[in-house]
mmCIF file of C-alpha atoms in Angstrom:
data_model
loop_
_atom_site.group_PDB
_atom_site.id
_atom_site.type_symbol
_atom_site.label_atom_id
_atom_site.label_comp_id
_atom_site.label_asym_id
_atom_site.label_seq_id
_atom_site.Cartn_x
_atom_site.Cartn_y
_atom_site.Cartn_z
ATOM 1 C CA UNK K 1 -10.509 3.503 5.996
ATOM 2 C CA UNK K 2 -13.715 3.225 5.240
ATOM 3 C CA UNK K 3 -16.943 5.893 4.342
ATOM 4 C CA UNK K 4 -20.193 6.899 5.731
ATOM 5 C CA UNK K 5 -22.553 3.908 7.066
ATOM 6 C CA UNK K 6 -19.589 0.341 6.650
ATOM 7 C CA UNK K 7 -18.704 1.438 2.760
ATOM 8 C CA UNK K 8 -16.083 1.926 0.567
ATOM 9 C CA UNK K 9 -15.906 3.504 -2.928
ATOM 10 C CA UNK K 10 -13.815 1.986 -5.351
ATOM 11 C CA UNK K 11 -13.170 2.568 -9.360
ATOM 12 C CA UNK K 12 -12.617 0.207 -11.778
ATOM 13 C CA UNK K 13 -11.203 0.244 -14.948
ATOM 14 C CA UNK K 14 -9.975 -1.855 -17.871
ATOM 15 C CA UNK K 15 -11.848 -5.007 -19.275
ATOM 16 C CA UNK K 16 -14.834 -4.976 -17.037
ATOM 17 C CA UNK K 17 -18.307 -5.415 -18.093
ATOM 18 C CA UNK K 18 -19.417 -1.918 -16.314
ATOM 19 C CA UNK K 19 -16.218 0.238 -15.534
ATOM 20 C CA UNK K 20 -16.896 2.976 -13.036
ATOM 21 C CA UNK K 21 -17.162 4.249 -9.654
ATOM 22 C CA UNK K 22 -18.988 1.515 -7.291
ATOM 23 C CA UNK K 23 -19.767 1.591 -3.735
ATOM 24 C CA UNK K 24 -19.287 -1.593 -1.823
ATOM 25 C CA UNK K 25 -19.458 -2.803 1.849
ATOM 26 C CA UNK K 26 -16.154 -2.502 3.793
ATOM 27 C CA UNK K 27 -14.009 -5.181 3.484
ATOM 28 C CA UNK K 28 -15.455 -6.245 0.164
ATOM 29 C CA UNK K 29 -12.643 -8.081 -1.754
ATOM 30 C CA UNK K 30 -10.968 -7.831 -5.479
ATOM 31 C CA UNK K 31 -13.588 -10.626 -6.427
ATOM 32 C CA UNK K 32 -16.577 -8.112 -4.998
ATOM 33 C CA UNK K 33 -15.064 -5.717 -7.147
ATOM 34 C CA UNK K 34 -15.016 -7.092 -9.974
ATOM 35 C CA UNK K 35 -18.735 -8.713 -9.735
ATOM 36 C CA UNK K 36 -20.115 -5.205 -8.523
ATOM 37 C CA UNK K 37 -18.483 -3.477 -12.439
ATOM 38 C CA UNK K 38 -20.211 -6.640 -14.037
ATOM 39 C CA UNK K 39 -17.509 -9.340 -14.846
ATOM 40 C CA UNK K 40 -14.391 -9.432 -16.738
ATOM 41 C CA UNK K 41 -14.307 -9.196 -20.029
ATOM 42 C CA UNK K 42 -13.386 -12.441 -22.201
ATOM 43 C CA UNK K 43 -9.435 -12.816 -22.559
ATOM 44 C CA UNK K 44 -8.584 -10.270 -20.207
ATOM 45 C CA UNK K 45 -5.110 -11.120 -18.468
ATOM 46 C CA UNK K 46 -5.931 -11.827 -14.746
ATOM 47 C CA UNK K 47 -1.943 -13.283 -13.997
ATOM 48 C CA UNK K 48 -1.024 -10.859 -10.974
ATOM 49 C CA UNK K 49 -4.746 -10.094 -9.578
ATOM 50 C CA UNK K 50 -5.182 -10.990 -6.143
ATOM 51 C CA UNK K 51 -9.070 -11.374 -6.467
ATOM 52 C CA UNK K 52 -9.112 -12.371 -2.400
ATOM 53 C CA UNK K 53 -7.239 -8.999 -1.524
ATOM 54 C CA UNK K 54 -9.376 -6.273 1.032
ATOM 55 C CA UNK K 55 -10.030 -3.572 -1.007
ATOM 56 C CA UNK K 56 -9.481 0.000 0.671
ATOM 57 C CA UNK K 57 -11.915 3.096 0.215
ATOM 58 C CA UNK K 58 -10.777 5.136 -2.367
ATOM 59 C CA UNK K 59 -8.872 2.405 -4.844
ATOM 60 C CA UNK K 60 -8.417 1.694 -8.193
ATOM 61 C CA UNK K 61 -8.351 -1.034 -10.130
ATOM 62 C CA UNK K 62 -7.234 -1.210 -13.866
ATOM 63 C CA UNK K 63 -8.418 -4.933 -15.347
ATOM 64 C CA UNK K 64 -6.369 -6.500 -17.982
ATOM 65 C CA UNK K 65 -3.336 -3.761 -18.233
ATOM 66 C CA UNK K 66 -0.725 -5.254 -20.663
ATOM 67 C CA UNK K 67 1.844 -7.259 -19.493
ATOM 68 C CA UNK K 68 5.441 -6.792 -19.238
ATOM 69 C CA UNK K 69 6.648 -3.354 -17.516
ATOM 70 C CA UNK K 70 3.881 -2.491 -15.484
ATOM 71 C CA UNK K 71 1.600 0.825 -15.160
ATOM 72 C CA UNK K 72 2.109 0.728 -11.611
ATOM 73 C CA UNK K 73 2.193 4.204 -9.692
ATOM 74 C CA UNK K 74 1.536 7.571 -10.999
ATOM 75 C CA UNK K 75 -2.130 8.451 -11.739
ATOM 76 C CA UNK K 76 -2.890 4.591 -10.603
ATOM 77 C CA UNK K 77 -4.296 2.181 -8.464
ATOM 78 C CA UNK K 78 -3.973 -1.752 -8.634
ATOM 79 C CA UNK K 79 -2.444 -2.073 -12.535
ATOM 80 C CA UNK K 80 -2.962 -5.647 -13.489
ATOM 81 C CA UNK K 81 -0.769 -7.961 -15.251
ATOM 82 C CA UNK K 82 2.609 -6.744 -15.222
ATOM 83 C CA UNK K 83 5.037 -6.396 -12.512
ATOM 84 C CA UNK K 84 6.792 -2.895 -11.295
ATOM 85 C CA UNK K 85 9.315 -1.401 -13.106
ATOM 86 C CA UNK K 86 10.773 2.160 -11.708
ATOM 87 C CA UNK K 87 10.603 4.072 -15.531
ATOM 88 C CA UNK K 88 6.674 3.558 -14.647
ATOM 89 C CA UNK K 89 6.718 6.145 -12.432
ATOM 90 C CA UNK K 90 6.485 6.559 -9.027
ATOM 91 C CA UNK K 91 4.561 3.795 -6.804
ATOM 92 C CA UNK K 92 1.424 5.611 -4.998
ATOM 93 C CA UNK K 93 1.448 4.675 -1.604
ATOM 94 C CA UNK K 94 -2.082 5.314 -1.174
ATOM 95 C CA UNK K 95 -3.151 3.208 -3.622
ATOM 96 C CA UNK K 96 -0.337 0.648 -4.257
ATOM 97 C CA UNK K 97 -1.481 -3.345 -3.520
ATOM 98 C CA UNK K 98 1.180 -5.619 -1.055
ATOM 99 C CA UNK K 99 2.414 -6.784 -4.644
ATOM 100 C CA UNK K 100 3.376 -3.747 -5.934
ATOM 101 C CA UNK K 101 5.045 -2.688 -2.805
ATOM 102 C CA UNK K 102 7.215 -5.498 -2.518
ATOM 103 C CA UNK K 103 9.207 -4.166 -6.353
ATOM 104 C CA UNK K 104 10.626 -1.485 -4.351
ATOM 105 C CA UNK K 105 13.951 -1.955 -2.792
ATOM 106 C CA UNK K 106 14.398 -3.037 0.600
ATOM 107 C CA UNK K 107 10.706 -3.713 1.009
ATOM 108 C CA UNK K 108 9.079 -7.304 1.679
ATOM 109 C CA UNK K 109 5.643 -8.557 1.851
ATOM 110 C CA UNK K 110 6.046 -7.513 6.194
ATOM 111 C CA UNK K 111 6.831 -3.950 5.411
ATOM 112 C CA UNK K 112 4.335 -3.174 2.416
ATOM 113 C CA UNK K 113 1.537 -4.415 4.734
ATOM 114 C CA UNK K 114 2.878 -2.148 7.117
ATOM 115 C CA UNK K 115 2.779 0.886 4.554
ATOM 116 C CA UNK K 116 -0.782 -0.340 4.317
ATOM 117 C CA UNK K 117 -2.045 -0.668 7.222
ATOM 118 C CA UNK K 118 -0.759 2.452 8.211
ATOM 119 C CA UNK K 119 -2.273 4.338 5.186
ATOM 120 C CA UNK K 120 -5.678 2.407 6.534
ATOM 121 C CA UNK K 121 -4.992 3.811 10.124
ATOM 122 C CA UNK K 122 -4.528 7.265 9.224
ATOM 123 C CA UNK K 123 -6.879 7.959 6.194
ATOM 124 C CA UNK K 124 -4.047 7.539 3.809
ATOM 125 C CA UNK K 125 -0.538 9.708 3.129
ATOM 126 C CA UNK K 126 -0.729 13.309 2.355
ATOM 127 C CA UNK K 127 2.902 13.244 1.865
ATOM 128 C CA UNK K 128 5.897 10.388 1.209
ATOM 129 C CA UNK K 129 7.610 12.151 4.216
ATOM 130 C CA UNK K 130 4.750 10.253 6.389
ATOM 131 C CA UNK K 131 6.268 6.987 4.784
ATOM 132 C CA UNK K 132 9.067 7.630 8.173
ATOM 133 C CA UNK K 133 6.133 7.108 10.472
ATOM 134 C CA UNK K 134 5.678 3.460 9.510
ATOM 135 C CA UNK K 135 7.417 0.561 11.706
ATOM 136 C CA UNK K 136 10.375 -0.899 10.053
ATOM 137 C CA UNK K 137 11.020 2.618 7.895
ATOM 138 C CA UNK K 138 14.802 4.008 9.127
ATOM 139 C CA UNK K 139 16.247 7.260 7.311
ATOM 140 C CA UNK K 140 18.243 4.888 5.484
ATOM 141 C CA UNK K 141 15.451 3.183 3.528
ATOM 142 C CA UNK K 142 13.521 6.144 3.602
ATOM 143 C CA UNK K 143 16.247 7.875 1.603
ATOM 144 C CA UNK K 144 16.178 4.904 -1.040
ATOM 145 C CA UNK K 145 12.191 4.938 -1.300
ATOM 146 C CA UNK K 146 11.909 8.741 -1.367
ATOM 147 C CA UNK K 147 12.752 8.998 -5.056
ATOM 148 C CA UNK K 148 10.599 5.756 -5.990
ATOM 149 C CA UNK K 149 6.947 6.691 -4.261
ATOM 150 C CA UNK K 150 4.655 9.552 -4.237
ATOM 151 C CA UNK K 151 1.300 9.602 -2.285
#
C-alpha cells in the first residue's frame, strides 16, 4: 500500500546516522531506507538485513538490534540481527519481513509472501482473524498461528 502522490512513509531506528520518520517513493528498498536516515552507523550488525527487500508504507526498521533471540513482533517492525524466538512476543503481521514470517510454524517463504501481499492488497490487518483470508491459511494452521501473531 502505498500514500498520497507514489510514497511511502517508513521509520527507522537503531544505528542510523538520522533515525526518524522518512518519506520515500513506493517501492523504495531496505538500501533506500537506510541512505534516506543517513547511513549506518560503524559496527552495526547488518547479518539478517535484506537491504534489496520492497519496503511497505507504514514500516519499521530497527538497525543493529542485538543478536541472538530476536525483538521480532510486538511494538516492532523489521528487528535486525537476530532470528524469531516466540518469548519475543507476538509476530506483527503488518509489519513482519518474509524472514520473520518464515520462524512461525507451518509457514515457508510461499506463505509469508502471501501474508504479505495480502496485507499490501488490503491496507494491512485490522485483526489476526483476517490472517484466514490468505491462500494457503486452513483452520488448522490458523489455530497454531493465532496464539503466535497479532496485527
Amino acid at each position: 500500500m502505498t500514500g498520497p502522490g507514489g510514497h511511502i512513509v517508513v521509520d527507522v531506528s537503531g544505528k542510523v546516522r538520522r533515525p526518524g520518520v522518512h518519506q520515500l517513493s513506493s517501492g523504495a528498498r531496505v538500501a533506500d531506507a537506510l541512505r534516506a536516515a543517513g547511513g549506518v552507523r560503524a559496527g552495526a550488525d547488518l547479518t539478517g538485513l535484506n537491504r534489496a527487500r520492497v519496503l511497505m508504507d507504514g514500516e519499521q526498521i530497527v538497525v543493529g538490534a542485538p543478536s541472538g533471540p530476536s525483538v521480532v513482533g510486538g511494538t516492532g517492525g523489521a528487528a535486525v540481527g537476530g532470528s524469531g524466538s516466540s518469548s519475543a512476543g507476538p509476530v506483527s503481521l503488518n509489519t513482519a519481513t518474509v524472514e520473520q514470517l518464515d520462524t512461525l510454524p507451518g509457514v515457508g517463504p510461499v506463505l509469508a509472501q502471501h501474508i504479505i501481499d495480502y496485507r499490501a492488497q488490503h491496507g494491512g490487518f485490522r485483526s489476526v482473524d483476517e490472517l484466514r483470508e490468505v491462500n494457503g491459511i486452513g483452520d488448522r494452521r490458523f489455530a497454531d498461528l493465532q496464539p503466535l501473531v497479532g496485527p
